Coordinates of C-alpha atoms in Angstrom, one line a residue:
X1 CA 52.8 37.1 -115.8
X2 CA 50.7 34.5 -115.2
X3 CA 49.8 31.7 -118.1
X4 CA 48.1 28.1 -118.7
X5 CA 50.9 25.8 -120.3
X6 CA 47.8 24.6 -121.7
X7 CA 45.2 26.6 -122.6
X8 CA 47.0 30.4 -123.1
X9 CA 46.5 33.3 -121.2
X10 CA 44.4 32.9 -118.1
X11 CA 41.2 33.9 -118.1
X12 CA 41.7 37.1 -116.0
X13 CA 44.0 38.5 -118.2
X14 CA 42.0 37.4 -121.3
X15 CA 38.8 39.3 -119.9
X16 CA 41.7 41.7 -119.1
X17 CA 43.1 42.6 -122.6
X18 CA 39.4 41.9 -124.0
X19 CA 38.4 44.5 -122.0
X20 CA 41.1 47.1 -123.5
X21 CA 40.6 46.0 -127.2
X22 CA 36.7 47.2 -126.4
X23 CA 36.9 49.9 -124.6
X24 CA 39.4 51.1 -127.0
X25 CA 37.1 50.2 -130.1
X26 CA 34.5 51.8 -128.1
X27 CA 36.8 54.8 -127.5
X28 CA 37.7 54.9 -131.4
X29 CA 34.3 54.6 -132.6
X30 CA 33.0 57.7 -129.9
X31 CA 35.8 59.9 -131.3
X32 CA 35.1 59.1 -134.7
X33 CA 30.7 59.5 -134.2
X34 CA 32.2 63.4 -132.8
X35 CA 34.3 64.0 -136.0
X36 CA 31.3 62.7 -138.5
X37 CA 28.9 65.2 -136.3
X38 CA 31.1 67.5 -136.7
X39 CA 31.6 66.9 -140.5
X40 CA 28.2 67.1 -140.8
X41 CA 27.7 70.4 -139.2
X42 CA 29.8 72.2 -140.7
X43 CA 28.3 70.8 -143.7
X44 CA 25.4 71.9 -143.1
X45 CA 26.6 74.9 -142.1
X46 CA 28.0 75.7 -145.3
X47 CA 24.8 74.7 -146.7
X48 CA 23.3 77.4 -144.8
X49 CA 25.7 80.1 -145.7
X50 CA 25.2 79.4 -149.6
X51 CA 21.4 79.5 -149.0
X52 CA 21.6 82.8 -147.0
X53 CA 23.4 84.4 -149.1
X54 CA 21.3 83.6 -152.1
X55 CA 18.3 84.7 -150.6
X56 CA 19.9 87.9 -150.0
X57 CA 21.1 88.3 -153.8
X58 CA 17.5 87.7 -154.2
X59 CA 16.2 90.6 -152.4
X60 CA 18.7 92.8 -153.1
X61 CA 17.6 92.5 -157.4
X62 CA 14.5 92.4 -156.3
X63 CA 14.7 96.0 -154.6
X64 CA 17.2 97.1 -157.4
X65 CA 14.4 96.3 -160.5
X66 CA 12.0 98.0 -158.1
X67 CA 14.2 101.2 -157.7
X68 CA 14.9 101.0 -161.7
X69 CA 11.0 100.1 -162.2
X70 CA 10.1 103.6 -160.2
X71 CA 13.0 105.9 -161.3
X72 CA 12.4 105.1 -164.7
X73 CA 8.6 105.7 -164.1
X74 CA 9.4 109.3 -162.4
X75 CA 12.0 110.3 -165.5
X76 CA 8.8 109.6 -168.2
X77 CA 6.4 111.6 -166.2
X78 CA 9.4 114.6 -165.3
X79 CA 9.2 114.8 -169.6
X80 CA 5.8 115.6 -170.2
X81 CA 4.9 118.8 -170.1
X82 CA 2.6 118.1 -166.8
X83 CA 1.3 114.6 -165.6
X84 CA -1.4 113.1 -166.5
X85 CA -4.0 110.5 -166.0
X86 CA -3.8 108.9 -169.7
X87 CA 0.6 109.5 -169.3
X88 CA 0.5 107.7 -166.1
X89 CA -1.6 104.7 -167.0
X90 CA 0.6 104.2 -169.7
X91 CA 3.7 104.0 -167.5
X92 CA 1.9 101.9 -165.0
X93 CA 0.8 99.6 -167.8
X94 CA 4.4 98.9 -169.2
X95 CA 5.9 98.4 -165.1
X96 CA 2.9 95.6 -165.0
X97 CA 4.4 93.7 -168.0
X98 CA 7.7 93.6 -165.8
X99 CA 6.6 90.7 -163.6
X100 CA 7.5 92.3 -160.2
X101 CA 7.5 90.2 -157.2
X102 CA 4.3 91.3 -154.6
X103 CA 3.8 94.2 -156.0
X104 CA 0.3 95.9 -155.5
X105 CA 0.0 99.3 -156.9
X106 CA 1.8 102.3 -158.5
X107 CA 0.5 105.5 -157.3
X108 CA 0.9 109.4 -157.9
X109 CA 1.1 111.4 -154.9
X110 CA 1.2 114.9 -154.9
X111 CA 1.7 117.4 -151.9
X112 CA -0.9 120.3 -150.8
X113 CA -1.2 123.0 -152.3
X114 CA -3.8 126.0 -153.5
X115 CA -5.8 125.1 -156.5
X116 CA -5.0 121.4 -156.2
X117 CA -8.1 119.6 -156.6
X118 CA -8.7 122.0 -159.9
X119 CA -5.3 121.7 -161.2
X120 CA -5.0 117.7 -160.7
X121 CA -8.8 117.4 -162.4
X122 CA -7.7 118.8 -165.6
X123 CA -5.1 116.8 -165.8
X124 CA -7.3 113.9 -165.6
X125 CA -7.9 113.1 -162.6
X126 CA -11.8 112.7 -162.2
X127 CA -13.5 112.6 -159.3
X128 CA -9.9 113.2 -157.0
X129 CA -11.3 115.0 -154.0
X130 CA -8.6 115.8 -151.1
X131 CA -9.8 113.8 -147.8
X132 CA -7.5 115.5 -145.7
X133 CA -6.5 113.9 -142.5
X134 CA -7.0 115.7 -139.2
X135 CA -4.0 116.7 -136.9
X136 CA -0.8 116.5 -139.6
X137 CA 1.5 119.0 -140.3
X138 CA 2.3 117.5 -143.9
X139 CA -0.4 116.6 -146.5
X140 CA 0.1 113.8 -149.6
X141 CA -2.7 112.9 -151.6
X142 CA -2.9 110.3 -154.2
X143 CA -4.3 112.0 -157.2
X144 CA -3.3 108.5 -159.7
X145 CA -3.9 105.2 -158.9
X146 CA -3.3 101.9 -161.0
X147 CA -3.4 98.2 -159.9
X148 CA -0.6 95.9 -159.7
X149 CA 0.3 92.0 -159.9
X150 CA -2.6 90.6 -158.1
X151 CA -4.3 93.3 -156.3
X152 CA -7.9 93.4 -157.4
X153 CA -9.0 96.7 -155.6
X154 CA -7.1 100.1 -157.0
X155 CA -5.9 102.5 -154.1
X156 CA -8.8 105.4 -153.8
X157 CA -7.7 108.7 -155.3
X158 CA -7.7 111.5 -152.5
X159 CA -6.7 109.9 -149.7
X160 CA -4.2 111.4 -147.6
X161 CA -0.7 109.8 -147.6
X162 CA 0.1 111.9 -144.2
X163 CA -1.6 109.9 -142.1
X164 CA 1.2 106.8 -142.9
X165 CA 4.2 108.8 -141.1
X166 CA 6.5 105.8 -143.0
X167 CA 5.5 107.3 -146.3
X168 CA 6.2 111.0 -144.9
X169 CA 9.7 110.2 -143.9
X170 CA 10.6 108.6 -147.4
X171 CA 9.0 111.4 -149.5
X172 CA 11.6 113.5 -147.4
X173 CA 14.2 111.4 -148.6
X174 CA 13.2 111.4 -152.3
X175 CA 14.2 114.7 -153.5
X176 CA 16.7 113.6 -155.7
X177 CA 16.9 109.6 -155.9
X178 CA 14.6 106.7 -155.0
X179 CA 13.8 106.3 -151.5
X180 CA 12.4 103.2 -149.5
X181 CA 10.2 103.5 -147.0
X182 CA 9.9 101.8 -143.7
X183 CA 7.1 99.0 -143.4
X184 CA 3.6 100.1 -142.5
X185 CA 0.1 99.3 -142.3
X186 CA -1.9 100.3 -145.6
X187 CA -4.7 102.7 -144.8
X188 CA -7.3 100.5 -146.9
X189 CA -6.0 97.6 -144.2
X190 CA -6.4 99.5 -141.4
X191 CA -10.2 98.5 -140.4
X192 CA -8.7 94.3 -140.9
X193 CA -7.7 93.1 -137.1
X194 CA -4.7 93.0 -136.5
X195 CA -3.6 89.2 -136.5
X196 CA -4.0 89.9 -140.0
X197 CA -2.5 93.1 -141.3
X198 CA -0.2 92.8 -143.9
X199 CA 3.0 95.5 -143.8
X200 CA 3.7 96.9 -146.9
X201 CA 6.6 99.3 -148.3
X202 CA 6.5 101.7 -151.0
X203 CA 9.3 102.7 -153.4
X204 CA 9.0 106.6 -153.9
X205 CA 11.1 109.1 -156.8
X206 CA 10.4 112.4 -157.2
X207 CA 8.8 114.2 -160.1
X208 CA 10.2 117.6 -159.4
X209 CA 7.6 120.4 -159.3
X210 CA 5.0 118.0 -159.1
X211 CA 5.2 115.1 -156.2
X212 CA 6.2 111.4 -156.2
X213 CA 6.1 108.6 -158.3
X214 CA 5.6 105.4 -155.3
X215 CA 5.2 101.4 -156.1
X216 CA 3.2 99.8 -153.1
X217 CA 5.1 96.3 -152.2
X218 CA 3.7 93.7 -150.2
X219 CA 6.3 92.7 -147.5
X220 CA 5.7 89.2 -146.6
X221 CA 4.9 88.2 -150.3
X222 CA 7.9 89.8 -150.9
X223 CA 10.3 88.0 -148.8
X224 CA 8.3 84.8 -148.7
X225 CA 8.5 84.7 -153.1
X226 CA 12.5 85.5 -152.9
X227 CA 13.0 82.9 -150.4
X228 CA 11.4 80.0 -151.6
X229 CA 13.1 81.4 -155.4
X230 CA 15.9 81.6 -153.8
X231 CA 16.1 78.5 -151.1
X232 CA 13.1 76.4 -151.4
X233 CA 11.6 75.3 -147.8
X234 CA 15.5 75.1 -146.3
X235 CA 15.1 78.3 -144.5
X236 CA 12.9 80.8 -142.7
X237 CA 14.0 83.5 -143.1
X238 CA 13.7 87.7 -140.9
X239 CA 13.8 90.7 -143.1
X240 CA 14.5 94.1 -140.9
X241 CA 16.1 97.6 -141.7
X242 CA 16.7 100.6 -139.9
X243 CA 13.6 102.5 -138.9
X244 CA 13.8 106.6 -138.9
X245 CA 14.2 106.8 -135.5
X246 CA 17.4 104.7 -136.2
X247 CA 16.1 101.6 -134.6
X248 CA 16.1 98.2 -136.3
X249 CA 11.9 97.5 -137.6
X250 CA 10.7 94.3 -139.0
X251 CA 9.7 94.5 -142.4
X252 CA 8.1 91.0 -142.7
X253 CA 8.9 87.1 -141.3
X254 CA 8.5 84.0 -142.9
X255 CA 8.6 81.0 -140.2
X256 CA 7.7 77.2 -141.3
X257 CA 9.6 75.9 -138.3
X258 CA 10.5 75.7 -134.5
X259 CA 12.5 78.7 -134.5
X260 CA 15.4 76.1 -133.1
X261 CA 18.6 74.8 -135.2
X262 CA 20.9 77.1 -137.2
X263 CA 21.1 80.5 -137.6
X264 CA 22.8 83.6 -139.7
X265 CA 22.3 86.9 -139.9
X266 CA 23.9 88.9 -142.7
X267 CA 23.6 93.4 -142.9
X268 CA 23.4 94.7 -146.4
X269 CA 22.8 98.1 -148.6
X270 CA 20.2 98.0 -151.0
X271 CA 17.5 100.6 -152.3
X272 CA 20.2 103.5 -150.1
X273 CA 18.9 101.7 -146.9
X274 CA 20.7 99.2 -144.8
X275 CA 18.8 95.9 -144.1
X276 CA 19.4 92.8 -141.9
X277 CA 18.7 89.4 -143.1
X278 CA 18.4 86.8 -140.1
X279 CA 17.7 83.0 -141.9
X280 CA 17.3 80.3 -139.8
X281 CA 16.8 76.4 -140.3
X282 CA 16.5 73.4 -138.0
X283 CA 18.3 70.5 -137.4
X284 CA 16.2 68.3 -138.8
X285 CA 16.3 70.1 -142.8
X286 CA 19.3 70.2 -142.7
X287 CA 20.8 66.8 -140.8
X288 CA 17.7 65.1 -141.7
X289 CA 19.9 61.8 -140.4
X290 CA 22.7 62.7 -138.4
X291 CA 21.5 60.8 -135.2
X292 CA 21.0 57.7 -137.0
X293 CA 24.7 58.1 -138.5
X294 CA 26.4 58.2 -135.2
X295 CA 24.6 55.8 -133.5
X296 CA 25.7 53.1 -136.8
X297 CA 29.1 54.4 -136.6
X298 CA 29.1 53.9 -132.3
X299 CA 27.9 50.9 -132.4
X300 CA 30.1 49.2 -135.6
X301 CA 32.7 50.6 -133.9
X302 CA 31.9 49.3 -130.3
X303 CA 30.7 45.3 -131.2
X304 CA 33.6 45.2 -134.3
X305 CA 37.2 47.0 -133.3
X306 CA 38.5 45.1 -136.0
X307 CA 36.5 47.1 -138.7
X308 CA 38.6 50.3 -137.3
X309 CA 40.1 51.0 -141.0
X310 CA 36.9 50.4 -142.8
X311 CA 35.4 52.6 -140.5
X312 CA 38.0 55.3 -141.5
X313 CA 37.6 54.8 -144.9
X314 CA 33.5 55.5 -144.9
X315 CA 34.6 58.4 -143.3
X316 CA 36.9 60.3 -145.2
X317 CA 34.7 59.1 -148.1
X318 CA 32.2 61.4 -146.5
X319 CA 33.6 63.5 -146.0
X320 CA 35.1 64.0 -149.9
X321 CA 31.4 63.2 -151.2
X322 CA 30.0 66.4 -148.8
X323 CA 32.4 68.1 -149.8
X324 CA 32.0 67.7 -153.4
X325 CA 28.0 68.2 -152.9
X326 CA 28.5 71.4 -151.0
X327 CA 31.0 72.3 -154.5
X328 CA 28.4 71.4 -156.8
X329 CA 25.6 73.4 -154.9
X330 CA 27.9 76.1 -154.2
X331 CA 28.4 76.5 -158.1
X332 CA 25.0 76.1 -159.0
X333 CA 23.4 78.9 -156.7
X334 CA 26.6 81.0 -158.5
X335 CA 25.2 80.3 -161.6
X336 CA 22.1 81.6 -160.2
X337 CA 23.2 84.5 -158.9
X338 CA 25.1 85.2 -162.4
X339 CA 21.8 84.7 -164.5
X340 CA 20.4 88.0 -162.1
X341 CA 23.5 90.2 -162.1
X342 CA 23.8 93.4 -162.2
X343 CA 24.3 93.3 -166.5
X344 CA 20.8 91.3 -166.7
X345 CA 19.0 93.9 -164.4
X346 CA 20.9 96.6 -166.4
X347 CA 19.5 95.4 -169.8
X348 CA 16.2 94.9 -168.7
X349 CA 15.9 98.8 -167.0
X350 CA 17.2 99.6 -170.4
X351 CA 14.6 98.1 -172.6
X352 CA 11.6 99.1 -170.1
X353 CA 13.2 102.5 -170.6
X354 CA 12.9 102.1 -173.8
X355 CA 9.2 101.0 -174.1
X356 CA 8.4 103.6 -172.0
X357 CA 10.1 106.6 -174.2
X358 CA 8.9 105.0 -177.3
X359 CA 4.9 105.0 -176.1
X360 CA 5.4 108.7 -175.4
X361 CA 6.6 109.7 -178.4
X362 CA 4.2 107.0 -180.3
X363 CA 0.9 108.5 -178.2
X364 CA 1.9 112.3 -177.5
X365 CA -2.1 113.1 -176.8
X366 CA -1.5 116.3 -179.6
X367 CA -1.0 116.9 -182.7
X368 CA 2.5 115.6 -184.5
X369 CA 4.7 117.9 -186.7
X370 CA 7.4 117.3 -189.2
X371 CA 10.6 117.6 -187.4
X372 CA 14.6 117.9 -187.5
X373 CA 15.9 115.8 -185.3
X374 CA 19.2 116.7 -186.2
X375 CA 18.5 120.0 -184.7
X376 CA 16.9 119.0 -181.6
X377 CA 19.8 117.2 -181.1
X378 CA 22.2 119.5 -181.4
X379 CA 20.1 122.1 -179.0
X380 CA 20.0 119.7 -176.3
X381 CA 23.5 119.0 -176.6
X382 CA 24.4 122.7 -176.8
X383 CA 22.1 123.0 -173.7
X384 CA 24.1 120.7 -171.0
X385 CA 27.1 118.4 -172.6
X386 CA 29.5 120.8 -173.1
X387 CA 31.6 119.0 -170.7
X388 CA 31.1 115.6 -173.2
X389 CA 32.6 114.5 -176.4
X390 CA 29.6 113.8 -178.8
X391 CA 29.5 112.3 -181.9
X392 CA 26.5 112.8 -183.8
X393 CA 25.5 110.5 -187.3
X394 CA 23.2 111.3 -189.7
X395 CA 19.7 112.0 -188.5
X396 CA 16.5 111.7 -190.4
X397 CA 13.4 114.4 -190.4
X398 CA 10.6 112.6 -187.9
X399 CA 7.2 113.0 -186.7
X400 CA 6.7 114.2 -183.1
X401 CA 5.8 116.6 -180.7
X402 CA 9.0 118.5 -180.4
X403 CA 8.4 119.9 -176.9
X404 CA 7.9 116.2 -175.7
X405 CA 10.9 115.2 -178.0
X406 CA 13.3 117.9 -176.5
X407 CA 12.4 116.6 -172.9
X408 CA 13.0 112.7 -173.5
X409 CA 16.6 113.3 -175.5
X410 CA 17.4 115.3 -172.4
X411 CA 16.4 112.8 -170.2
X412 CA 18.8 110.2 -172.2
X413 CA 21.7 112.0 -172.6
X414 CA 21.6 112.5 -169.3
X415 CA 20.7 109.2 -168.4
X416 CA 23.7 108.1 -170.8
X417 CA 26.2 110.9 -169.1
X418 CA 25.6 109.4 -165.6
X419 CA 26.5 105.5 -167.1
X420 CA 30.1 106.8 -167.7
X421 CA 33.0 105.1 -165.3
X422 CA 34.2 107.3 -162.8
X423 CA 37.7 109.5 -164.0
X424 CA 36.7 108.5 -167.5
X425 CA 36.2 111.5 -169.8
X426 CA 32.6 111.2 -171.4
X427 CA 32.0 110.5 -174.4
X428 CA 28.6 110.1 -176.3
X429 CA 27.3 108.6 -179.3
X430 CA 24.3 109.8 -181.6
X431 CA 22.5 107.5 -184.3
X432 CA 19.6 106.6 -186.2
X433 CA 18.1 104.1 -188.2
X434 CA 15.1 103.8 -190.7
X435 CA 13.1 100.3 -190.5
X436 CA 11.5 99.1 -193.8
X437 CA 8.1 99.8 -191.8
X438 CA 8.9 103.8 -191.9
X439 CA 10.4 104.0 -188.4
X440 CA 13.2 105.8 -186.4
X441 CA 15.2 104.2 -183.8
X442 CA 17.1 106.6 -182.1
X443 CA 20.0 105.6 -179.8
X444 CA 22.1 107.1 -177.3
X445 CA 25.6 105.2 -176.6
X446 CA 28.0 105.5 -173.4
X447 CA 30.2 103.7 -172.0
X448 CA 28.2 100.7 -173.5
X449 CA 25.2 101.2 -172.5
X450 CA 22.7 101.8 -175.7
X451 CA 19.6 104.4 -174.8
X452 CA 16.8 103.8 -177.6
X453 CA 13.7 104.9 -178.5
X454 CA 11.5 104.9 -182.0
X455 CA 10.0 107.7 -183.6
X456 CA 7.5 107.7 -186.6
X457 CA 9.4 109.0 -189.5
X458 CA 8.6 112.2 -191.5
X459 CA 7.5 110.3 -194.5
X460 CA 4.8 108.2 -192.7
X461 CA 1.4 109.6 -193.3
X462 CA -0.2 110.3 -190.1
X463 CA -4.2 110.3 -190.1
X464 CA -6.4 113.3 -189.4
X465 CA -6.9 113.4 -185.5
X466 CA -4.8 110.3 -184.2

């Protein structure tokens, strides 16, 4: 090998082995900028997951305090006697205090049928004139209307449901639970070009013998209020379920960017229809500075070899400070998600149950009577929980209309029956209370879950012709 007694290595091998110790640095420093990338991306990735997955637990309590919202609506109107206007404004004012995301309406719809602009006018609906729609083989009318959220201008009473064959398909569907129905254009939107129609959905339960309870959502207010709850501006974000025809229909999209970076698509069961969530975000949200990174690390790397631990070191500390932001965010969107369980949605259908049963009982649109509650009780009981072990505690004489007060205990001892566990043998739990103030509160215990509601009691005087 040649040398200089002198002055070292020659200077072709010197250019020689300077040549391998940069290439190599360069070499280290490339493989190294790929790791850190990848790092980053799967970072980011994770990032993306957690957000996804949020804005799904979103919708998903969002549709389930809808289906509660509707199905408690239907149960209140299934106890009167018959539905009314002055019943069903009541019912629509107490869903309104519930803060629903984009909703616009609650509606009564009824099917065709002879005498039904008579019948539905003495029940209170003035002015309800069917406009029936030319060409359908299946008629729906709305005969109640009352505004929701935002929306300044109530649906008009009479117009025919048919003609939105969306609506058609989930009143089929409703004949026992809540239904959803696929997005579609509102008639009222119909004449607004097109560019600008709005889809919305409806959320419809049956009132048996009578027609449908159905809350009129606005899609894209809808999805675009859960995702930015749910993930800010990180993500757009593609809400789709399965059409009747069995195809996959867009419900609404909410798209801030390029359409180009990452992108996840997650299928879930909410409202007894399956959806499709498809989120997307770009590069730039969410690797705001990734080409800047490698380029530092490259050329460290390439114009100081020597820096090759340091280099390793700022990367594996990183890598543990990602990872420990993706823990932290990971726990806080699951402290989130915990604040909106299922228990929190419970106890809220529960108490807007309970409102609801209480301003029957408190407003029964007749005249009250002194009555044993212990006795209603025990009929109802008699009449369907023989299956059920009930316990039953002392109960006061009230004031009510004892045909309304019959239907809402049935309705929560049934309600109650249904909350009991699977292979567990029911068992129910009567009581009552006196307030200082002269009132009942009646509650209904399974499994527990406590079903309420207050009565006036027997020794509070009642004026003439309240």
């Amino acid at each position: 090998m040649a040398r200089e007694s002198k002055s070292g290595w020659s200077r072709p091998w010197a250019a020689f082995f300077a040549l391998i110790i940069i290439l190599g640095g360069v070499a280290i420093s490339l493989g190294f900028g790929v790791r850190l990338r990848g790092a980053l991306e799967r970072n980011a990735e994770s990032r993306m997951a957690t957000a996804s997955t949020s804005v799904q637990t979103a919708v998903t309590n969002e549709l389930g305090r809808y289906a509660d919202a509707v199905r408690l609506s239907a149960a209140a109107m299934a106890a009167l006697p018959a539905p009314t206007a002055a019943a069903f404004d009541k019912i629509a004012e107490a869903v309104d205090e519930q803060d629903l995301t984009a909703v616009r309406a609650l509606t009564f719809v009824a099917p065709d049928s002879p005498g039904l602009t008579a019948s539905w006018r003495s029940r209170g609906a003035t002015g309800f004139t069917p406009r029936t729609a030319t060409g359908l083989q299946e008629h729906f009318y709305t005969v109640f209307a009352h505004t929701l959220g935002e929306e300044k201008t109530a649906p008009a009473i009479g117009v025919d449901q048919g003609s939105a064959q969306a609506v058609v398909d989930a009143a089929r569907l409703a004949t026992g639970h809540v239904a959803i129905s696929d997005a579609y254009v509102r008639l009222a939107d119909a004449a607004i070009p097109k560019a600008q129609q709005q889809l919305s959905f409806d959320v419809l339960a049956p009132v048996a013998g009578y027609g449908w309870v159905s809350m009129t959502v606005g899609a894209a207010d809808f999805v675009s209020a859960n995702l930015t709850k749910a993930a800010g501006d990180l993500l757009d974000a593609q809400v789709m379920t399965r059409s009747s025809a069995g195809a996959l229909a867009e419900v609404a999209t909410v798209a801030r960017g390029d359409g180009s970076g990452f992108r996840r698509t997650q299928n879930f069961t909410a409202g007894e229809r399956q959806w499709v969530l498809r989120t997307s975000a770009t590069y730039k949200s969410l690797l705001p500075n990734a080409g800047r990174t490698d380029m530092v690390v490259v050329i460290a790397g390439s114009t100081l070899a020597v820096m090759f631990g340091t280099l390793m070191y700022l990367q594996m500390s990183a890598t543990a400070r990602a990872e420990r932001e993706i823990a932290a965010e990971v726990g806080e969107r699951l402290r989130k998600v915990d604040a909106e369980s299922e228990q929190g949605r419970l106890r809220g259908a529960l108490a807007a149950q309970e409102a609801l049963l209480s301003g029957l009982i408190a407003h029964p649109g007749e005249e009250t009577t002194e009555v044993d509650l212990r006795a209603v009780v025990a009929e109802v009981v008699a009449s369907g929980l023989a299956t059920a072990e009930v316990t039953v505690g002392d109960l006061p004489q009230v004031r009510a209309d004892g045909a309304i007060l019959h239907h809402l205990l049935d309705t929560m001892l049934a309600d109650a029956l249904s909350r009991t566990p699977p292979e567990t043998s029911p068992t129910i739990a009567i009581s009552a209370g006196t307030s200082a103030d002269g009132l009942v509160r009646l509650v209904v215990e399974s499994a527990g879950t406590v079903i309420g509601c207050t009565l006036p009691s027997a020794t509070v005087e009642v004026p003439a012709g309240s």
